CSV table of C-alpha atoms in Angstrom, one decimal:
chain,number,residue,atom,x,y,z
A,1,UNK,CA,29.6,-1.8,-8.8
A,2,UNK,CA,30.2,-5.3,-7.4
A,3,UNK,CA,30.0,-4.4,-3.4
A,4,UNK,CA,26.5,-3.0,-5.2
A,5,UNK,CA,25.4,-6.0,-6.7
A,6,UNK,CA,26.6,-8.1,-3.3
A,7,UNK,CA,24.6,-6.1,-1.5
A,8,UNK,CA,21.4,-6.5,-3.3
A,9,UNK,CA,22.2,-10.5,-3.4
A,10,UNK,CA,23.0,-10.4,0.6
A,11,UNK,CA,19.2,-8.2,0.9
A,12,UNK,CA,18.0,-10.7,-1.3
A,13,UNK,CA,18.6,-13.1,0.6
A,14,UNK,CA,17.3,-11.6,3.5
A,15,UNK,CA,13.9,-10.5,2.0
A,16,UNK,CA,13.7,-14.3,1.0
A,17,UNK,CA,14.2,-15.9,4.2
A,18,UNK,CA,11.5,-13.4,5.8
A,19,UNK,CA,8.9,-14.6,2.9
A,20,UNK,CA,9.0,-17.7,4.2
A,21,UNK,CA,11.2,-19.6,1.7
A,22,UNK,CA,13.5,-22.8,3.0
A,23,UNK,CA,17.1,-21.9,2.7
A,24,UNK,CA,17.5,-24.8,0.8
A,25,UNK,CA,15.0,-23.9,-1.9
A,26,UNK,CA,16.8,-20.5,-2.3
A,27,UNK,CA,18.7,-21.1,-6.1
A,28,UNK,CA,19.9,-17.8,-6.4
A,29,UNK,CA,21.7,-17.4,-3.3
A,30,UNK,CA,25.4,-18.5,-3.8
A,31,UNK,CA,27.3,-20.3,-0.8
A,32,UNK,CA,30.3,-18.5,-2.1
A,33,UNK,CA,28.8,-15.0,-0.8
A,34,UNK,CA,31.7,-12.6,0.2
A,35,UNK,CA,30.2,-11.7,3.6
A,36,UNK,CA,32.8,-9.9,4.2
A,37,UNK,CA,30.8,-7.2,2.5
A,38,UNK,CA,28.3,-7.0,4.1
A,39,UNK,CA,26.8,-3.3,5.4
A,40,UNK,CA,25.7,-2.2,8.6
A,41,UNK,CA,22.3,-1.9,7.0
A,42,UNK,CA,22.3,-5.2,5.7
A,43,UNK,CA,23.1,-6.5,9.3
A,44,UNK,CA,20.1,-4.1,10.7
A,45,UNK,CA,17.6,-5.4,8.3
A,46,UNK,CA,18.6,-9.2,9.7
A,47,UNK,CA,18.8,-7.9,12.9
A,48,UNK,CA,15.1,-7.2,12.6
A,49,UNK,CA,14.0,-10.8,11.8
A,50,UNK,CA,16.2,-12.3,14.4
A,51,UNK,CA,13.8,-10.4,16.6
A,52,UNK,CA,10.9,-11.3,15.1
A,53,UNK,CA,12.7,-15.1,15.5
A,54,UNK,CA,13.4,-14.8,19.0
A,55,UNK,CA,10.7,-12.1,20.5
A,56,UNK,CA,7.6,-12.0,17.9
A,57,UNK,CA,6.4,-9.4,15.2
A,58,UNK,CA,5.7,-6.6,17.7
A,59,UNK,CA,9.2,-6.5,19.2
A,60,UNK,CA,10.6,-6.7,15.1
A,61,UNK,CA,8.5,-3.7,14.4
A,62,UNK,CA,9.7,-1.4,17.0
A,63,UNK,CA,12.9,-2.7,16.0
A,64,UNK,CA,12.0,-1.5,12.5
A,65,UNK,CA,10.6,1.8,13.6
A,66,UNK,CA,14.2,2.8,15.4
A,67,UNK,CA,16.1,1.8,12.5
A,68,UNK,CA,13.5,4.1,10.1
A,69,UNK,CA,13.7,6.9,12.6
A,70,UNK,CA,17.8,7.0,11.8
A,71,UNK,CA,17.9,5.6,7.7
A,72,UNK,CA,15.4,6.8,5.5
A,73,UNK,CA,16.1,3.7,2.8
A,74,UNK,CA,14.9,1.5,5.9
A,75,UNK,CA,11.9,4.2,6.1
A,76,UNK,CA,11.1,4.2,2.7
A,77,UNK,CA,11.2,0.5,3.2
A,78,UNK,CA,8.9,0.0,6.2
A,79,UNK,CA,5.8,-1.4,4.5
A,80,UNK,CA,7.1,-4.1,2.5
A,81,UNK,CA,9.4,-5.3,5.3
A,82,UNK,CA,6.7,-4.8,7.2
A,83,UNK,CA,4.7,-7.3,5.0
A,84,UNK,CA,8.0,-9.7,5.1
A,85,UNK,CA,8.1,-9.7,9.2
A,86,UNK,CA,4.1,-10.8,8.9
A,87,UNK,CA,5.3,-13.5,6.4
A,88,UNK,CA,8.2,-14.8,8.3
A,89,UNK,CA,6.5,-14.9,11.7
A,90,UNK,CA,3.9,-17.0,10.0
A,91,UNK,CA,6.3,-19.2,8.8
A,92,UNK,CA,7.9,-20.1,12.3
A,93,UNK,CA,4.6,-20.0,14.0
A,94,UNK,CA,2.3,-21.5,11.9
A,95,UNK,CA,-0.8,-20.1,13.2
A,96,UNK,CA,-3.1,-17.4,12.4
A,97,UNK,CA,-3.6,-16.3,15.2
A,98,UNK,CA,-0.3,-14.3,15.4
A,99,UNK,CA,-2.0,-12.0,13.6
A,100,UNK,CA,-3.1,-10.1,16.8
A,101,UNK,CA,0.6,-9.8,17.7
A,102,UNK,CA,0.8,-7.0,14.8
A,103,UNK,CA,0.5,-3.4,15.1
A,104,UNK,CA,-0.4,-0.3,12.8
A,105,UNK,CA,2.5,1.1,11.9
A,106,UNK,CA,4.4,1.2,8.3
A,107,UNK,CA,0.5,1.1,7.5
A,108,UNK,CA,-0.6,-2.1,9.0
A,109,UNK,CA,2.0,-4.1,6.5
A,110,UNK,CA,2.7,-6.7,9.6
A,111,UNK,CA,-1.0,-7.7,9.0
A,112,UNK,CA,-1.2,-8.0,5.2
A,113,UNK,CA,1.9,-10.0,5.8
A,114,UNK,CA,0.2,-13.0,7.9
A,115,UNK,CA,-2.5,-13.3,5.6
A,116,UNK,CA,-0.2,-13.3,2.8
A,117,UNK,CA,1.6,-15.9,4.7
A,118,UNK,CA,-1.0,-18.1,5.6
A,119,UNK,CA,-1.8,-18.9,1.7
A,120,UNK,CA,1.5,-19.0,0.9
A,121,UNK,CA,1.8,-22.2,3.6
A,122,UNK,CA,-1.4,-23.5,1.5
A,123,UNK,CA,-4.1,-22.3,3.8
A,124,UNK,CA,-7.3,-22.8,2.7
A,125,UNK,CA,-10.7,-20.7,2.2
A,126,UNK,CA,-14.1,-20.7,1.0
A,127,UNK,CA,-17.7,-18.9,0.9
A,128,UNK,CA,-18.3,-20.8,4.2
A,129,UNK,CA,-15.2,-19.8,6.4
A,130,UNK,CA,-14.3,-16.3,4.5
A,131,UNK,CA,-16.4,-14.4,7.1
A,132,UNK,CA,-14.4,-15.8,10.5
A,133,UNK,CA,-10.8,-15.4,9.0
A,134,UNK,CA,-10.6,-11.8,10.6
A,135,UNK,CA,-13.3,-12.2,13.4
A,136,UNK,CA,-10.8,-12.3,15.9
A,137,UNK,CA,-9.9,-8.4,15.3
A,138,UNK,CA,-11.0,-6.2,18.0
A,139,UNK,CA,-10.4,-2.7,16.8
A,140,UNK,CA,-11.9,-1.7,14.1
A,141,UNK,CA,-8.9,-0.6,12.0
A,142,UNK,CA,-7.5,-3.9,13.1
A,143,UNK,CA,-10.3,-5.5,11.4
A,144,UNK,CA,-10.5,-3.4,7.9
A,145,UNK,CA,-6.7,-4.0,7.8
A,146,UNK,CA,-7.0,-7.9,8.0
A,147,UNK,CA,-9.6,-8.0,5.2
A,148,UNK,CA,-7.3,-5.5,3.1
A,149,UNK,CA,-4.7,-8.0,3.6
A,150,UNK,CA,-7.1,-11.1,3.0
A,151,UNK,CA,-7.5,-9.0,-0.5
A,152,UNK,CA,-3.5,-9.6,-0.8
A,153,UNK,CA,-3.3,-13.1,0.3
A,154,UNK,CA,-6.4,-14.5,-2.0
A,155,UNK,CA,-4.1,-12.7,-4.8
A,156,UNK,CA,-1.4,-15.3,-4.0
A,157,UNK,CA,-4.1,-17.8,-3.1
A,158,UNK,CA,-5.3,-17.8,-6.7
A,159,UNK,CA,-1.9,-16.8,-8.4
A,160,UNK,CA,-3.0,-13.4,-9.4
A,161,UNK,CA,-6.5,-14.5,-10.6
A,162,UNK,CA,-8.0,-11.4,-9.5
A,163,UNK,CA,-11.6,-12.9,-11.0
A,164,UNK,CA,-11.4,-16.0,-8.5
A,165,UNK,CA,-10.1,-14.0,-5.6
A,166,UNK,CA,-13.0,-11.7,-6.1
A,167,UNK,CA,-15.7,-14.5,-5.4
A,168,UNK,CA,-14.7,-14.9,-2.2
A,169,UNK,CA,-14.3,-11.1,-1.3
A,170,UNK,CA,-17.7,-11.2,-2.3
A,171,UNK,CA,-19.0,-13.5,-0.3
A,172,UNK,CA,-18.7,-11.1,2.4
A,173,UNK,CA,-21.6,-9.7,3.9
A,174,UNK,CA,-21.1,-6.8,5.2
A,175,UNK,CA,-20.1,-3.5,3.1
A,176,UNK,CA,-16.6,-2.3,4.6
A,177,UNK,CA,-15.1,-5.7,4.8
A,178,UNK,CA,-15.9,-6.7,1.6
A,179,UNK,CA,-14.9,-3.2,-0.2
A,180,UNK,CA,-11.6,-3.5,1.9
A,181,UNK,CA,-11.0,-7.4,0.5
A,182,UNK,CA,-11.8,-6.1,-2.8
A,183,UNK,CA,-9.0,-3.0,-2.1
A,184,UNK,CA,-6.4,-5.6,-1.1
A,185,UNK,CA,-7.2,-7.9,-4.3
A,186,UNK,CA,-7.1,-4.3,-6.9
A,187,UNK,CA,-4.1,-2.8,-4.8
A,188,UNK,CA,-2.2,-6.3,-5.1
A,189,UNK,CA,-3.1,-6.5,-9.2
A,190,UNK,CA,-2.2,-2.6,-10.0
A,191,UNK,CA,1.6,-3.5,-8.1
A,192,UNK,CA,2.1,-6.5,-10.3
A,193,UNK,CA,0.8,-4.6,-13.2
A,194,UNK,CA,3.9,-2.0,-12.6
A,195,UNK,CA,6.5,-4.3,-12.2
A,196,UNK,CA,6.8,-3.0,-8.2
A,197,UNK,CA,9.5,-5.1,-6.3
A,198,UNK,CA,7.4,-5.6,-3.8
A,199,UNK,CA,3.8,-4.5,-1.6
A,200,UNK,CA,4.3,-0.8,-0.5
A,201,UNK,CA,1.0,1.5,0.0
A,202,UNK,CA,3.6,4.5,-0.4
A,203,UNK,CA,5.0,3.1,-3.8
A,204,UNK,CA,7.4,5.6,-4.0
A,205,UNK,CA,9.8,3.5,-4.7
A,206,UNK,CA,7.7,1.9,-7.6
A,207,UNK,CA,6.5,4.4,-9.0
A,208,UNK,CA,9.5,7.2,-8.9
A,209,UNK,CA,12.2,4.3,-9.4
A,210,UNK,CA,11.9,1.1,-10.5
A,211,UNK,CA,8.7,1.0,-12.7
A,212,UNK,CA,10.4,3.9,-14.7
A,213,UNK,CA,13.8,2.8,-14.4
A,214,UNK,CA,12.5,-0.4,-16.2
A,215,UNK,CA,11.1,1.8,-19.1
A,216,UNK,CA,13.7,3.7,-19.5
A,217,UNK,CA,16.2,0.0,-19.8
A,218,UNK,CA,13.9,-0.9,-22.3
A,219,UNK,CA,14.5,2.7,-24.6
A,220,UNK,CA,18.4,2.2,-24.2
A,221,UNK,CA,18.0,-1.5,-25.3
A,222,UNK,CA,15.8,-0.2,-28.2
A,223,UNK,CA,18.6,2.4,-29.0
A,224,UNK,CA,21.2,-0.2,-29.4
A,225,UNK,CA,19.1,-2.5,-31.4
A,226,UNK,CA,18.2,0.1,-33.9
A,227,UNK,CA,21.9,1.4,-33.9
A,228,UNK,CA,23.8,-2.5,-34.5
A,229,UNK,CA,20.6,-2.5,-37.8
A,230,UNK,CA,18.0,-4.8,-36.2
A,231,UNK,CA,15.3,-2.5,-37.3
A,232,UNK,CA,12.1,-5.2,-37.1
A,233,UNK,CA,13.7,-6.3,-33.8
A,234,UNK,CA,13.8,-3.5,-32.2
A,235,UNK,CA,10.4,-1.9,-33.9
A,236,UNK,CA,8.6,-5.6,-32.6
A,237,UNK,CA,9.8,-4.6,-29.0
A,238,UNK,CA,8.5,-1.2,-29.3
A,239,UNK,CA,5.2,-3.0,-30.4
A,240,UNK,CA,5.1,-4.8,-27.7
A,241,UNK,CA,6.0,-2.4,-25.0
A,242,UNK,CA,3.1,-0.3,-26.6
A,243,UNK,CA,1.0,-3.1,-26.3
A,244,UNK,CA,1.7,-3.4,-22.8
A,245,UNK,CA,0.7,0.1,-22.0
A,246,UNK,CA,-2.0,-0.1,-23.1
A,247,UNK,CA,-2.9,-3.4,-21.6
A,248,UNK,CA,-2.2,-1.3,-17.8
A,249,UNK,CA,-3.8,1.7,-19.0
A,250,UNK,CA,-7.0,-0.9,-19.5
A,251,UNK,CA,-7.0,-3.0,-16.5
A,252,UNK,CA,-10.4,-2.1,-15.4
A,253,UNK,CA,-11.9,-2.4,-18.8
A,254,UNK,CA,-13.4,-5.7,-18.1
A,255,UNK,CA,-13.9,-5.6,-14.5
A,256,UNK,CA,-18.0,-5.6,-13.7
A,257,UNK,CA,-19.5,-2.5,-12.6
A,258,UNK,CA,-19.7,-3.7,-9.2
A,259,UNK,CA,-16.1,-3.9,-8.4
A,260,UNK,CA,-15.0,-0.3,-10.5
A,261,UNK,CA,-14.9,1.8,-7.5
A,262,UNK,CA,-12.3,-0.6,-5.9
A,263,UNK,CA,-10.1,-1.4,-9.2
A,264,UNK,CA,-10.0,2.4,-10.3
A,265,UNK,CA,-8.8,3.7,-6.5
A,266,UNK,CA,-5.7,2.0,-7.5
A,267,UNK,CA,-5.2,2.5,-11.4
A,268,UNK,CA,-4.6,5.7,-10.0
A,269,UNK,CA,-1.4,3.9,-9.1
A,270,UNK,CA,-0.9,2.4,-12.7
A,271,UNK,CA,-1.4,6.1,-14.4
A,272,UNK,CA,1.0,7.8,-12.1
A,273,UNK,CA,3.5,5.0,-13.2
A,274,UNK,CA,2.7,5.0,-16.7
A,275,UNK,CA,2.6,9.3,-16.7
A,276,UNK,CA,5.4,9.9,-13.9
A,277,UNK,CA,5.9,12.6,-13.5
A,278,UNK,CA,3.3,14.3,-15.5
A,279,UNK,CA,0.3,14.5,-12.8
A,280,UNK,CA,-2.3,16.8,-15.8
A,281,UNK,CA,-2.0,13.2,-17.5
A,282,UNK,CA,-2.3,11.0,-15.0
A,283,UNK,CA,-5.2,12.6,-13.8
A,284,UNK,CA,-7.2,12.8,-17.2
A,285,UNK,CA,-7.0,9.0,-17.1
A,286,UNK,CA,-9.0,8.9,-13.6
A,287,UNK,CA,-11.1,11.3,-15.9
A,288,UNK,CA,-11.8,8.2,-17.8
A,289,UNK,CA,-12.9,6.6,-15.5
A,290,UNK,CA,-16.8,5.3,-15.4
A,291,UNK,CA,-18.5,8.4,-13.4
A,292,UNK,CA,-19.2,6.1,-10.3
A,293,UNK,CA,-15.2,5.4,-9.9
A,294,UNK,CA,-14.1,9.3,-10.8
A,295,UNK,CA,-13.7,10.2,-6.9
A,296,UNK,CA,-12.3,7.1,-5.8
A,297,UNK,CA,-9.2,7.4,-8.4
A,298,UNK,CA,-8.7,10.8,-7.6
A,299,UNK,CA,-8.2,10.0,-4.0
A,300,UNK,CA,-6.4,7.2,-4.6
A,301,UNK,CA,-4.2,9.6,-6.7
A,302,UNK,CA,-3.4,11.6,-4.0
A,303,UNK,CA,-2.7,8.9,-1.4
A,304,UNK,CA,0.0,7.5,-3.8
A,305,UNK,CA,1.1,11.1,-4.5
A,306,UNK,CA,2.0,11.4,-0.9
A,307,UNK,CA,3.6,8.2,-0.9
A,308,UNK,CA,6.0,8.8,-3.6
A,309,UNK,CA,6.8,12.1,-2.1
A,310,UNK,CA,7.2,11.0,1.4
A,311,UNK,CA,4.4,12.8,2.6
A,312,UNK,CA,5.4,16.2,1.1
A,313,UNK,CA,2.3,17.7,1.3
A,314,UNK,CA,2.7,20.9,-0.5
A,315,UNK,CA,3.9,19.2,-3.6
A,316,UNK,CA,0.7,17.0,-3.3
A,317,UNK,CA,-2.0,20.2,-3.1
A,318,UNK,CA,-0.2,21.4,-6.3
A,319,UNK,CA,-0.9,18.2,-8.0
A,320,UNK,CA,-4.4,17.5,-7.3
A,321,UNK,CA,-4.7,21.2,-8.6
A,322,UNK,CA,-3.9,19.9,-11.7
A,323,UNK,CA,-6.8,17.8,-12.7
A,324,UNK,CA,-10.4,18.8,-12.9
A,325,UNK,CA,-11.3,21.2,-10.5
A,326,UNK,CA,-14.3,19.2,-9.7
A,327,UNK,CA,-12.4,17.0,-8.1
A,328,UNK,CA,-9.6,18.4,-6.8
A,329,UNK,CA,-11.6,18.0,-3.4
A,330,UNK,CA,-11.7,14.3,-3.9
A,331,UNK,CA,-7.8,14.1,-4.4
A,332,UNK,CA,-7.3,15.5,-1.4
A,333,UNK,CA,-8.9,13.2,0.2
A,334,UNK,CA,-6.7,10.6,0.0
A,335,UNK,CA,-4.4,12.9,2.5
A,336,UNK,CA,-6.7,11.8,5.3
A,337,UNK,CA,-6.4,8.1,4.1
A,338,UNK,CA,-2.7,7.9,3.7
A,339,UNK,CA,-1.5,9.8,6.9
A,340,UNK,CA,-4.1,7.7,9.5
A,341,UNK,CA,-2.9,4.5,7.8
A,342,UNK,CA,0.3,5.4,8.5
A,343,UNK,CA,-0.1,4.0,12.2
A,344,UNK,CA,-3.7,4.5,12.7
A,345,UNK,CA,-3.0,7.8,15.0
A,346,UNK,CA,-5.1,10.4,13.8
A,347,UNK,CA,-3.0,13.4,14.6
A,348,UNK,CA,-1.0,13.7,11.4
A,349,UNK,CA,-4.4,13.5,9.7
A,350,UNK,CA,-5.2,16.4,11.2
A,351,UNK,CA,-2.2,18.2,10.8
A,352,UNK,CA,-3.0,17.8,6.9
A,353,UNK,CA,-6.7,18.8,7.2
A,354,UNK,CA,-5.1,22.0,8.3
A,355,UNK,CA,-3.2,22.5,5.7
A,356,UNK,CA,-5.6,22.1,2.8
A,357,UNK,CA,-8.0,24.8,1.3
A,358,UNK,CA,-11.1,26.3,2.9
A,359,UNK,CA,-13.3,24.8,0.8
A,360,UNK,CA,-12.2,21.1,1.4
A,361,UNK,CA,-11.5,21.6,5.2
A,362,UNK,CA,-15.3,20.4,6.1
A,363,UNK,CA,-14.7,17.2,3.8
A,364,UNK,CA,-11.5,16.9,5.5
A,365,UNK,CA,-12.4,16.7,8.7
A,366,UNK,CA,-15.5,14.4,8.1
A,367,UNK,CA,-13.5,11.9,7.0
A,368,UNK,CA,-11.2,12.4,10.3
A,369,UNK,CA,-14.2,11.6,11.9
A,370,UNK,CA,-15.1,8.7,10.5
A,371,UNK,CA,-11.9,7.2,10.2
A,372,UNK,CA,-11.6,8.0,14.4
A,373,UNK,CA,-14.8,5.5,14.8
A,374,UNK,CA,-12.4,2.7,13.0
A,375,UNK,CA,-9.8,3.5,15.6
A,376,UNK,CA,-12.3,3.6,18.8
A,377,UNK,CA,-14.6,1.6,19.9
A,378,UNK,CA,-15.4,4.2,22.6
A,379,UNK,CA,-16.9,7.2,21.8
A,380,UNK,CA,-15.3,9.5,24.0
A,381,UNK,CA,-11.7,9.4,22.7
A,382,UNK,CA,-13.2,10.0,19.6
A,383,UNK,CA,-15.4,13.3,20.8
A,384,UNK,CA,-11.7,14.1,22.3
A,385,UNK,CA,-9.8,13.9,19.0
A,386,UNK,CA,-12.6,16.2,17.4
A,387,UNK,CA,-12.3,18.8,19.9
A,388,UNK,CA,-8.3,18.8,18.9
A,389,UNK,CA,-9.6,19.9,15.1
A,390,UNK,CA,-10.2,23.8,14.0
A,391,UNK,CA,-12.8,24.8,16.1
A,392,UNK,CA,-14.9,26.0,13.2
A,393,UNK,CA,-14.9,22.2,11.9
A,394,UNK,CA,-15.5,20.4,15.1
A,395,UNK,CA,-19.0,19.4,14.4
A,396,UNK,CA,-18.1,18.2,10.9
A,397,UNK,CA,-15.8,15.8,12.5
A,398,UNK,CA,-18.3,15.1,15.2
A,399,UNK,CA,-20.9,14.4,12.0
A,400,UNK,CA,-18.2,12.1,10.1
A,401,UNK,CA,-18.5,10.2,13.3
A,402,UNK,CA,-22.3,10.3,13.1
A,403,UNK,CA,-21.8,12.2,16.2
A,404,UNK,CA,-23.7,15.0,17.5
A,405,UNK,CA,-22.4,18.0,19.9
A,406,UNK,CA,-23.3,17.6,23.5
């Protein structure tokens, strides 16, 4: 138990220097450490910000990826240290720009991390300048990523005002990169909202472990209450953990109609949490959902469902069976979206359009499509990538592209 709780202190104290925090500042980190217990993964995880130190966020993240390829903690890890090596390079260097040193993979956390970063130094933003922050994006993917990750940083901008985040995600004037700010700023709310320890597009880890783990602390302390006689102090915590159910089952009760779509793809995230693991249930709350926002929380069910199953794909089919068969189809969807943001290469997304049923294979590989014209710029590697599809399905790819055959 205690080379357990060193441990977390010693990752603790790694996590914090990668946010950004001055060692100085750091009250919870004892100089009295035993580091004579340190692991070798807690000397790998610091080896990975010494290289972001020394050789810049790219070099980290490959870094990262051979250490995930050989510990799946590390993997199931990779987007929030991902977002920590964008945090901590924008600490040393201080300048936006080092955005452009990130790549795609552990789904693009490296840029949600700079932008994240940059408010946390006290950047500033308004209506005027919101538009440039991510001009200097080339790819597309690279673009939608840094306005998903503006979504994040105007989260810690405005200390979790999602209201006054949302004007300036607004003020965006074009569709995707406003919808993708909005994503960032809804995504960012629903993870505070489940207690996650910190931002993972998987949440497996939040959802499976330690959002449930914290209910079921509560129950045992509610056990003991009830046991030692404190009857109204143990029935007053009950109220209020009831109370705060019910608050996360409601958080897009007051949001306007105009930003529903965006807050219900990720309460999909808050019912799996609050229902784990009973998917029937967790669906018929994206059932609730104002008609508009139905298909968006369905797919954003079954992107989370692949992230809190590591991508098992099976297991995922039999839970999007489980809600209305309207939109079982919709659910899937959120296959295509979870395996091309894993790195933003589109063959495991096509690997998983293979794999679902007949009658959502056209959808399936529409989407492909259209998420290959985020990836290119050039139209020919994306005609190439379609003509890798089932044959029967290359023109609905071609389509999802707003392609035609030649």
């Amino acid at each position: 138990m205690k080379c357990k709780a060193v441990r977390a202190a010693i990752l603790g104290f790694l996590l914090t220097l990668a946010a950004g925090v001055p060692l100085g500042a750091q009250a919870g980190v004892e100089p009295g450490l035993d580091w004579t217990r340190v692991t070798e993964r807690d000397l790998n995880v610091a080896s990975v910000f010494l290289t972001a130190r020394d050789r810049g966020p790219r070099a980290a993240l490959d870094s990262l990826e051979r250490l995930a390829a050989q510990d799946p903690w590390i993997r199931a890890k990779g987007h929030p240290l991902a977002h920590a090596i964008g945090r901590y390079t924008m600490e040393q260097r201080k300048d936006l720009g080092v955005i452009g040193e990130c790549t795609p993979r552990f789904q693009s956390g490296c840029f949600h991390g700079v932008l994240e970063g940059y408010f946390l130094q006290g950047g500033t933003i308004d209506r005027a300048s919101v538009g440039s922050i991510c001009a200097g994006q080339v790819r597309g993917f690279e673009r939608m990523e840094c306005w998903h990750g503006l979504g994040h940083g105007l989260m810690v901008h405005h200390a979790g005002d999602f209201r006054q985040a949302l004007t300036l995600c607004d003020a965006l004037q074009a569709d995707q990169p406003r919808r993708e700010c909005q994503d960032g700023i809804f995504m960012e709310r629903a993870i505070r909202a489940i207690g996650a320890e910190s931002i993972n597009v998987g949440d497996g880890p939040g959802i499976g472990g330690h959002a449930h783990g914290a209910e079921g602390h509560e129950g045992h302390a509610t056990a003991r209450s009830l046991a030692a006689g404190a009857r109204e102090g143990a029935a007053a915590r009950v109220m209020a953990k009831v109370a705060a159910r019910t608050e996360r089952q409601q958080l897009c009760s007051g949001v306007d109609s105009g930003h529903q779509r965006s807050c219900w793809a990720y309460q999909s995230m808050v019912l799996m949490s609050l229902n784990w693991p009973h998917y029937p249930r967790a669906l018929r709350g994206c059932d609730a959902a104002p008609a508009q926002a139905v298909r968006d929380c369905y797919q954003g069910f079954g992107k989370q469902m692949l992230g809190v199953s590591s991508g098992d794909v099976p297991r995922m089919l039999e839970a999007c069976r489980q809600g209305d068969p309207a939109h079982a189809t919709d659910c899937l969807m959120g296959g295509v979206e979870y395996f091309t943001d894993l790195d933003w290469r589109i063959e495991p997304g096509i690997a998983f359009c293979r794999q679902v049923p007949g009658e959502a294979k056209a959808r399936c590989y529409e989407m492909i499509g259209a998420r290959l014209t985020l990836a290119h710029t050039d139209p020919e590697p994306v005609r190439a990538a379609c003509r890798r599809v089932e044959p029967a399905y290359v023109r609905a790819c071609l389509a999802g592209a707003g392609m035609r055959e030649s």
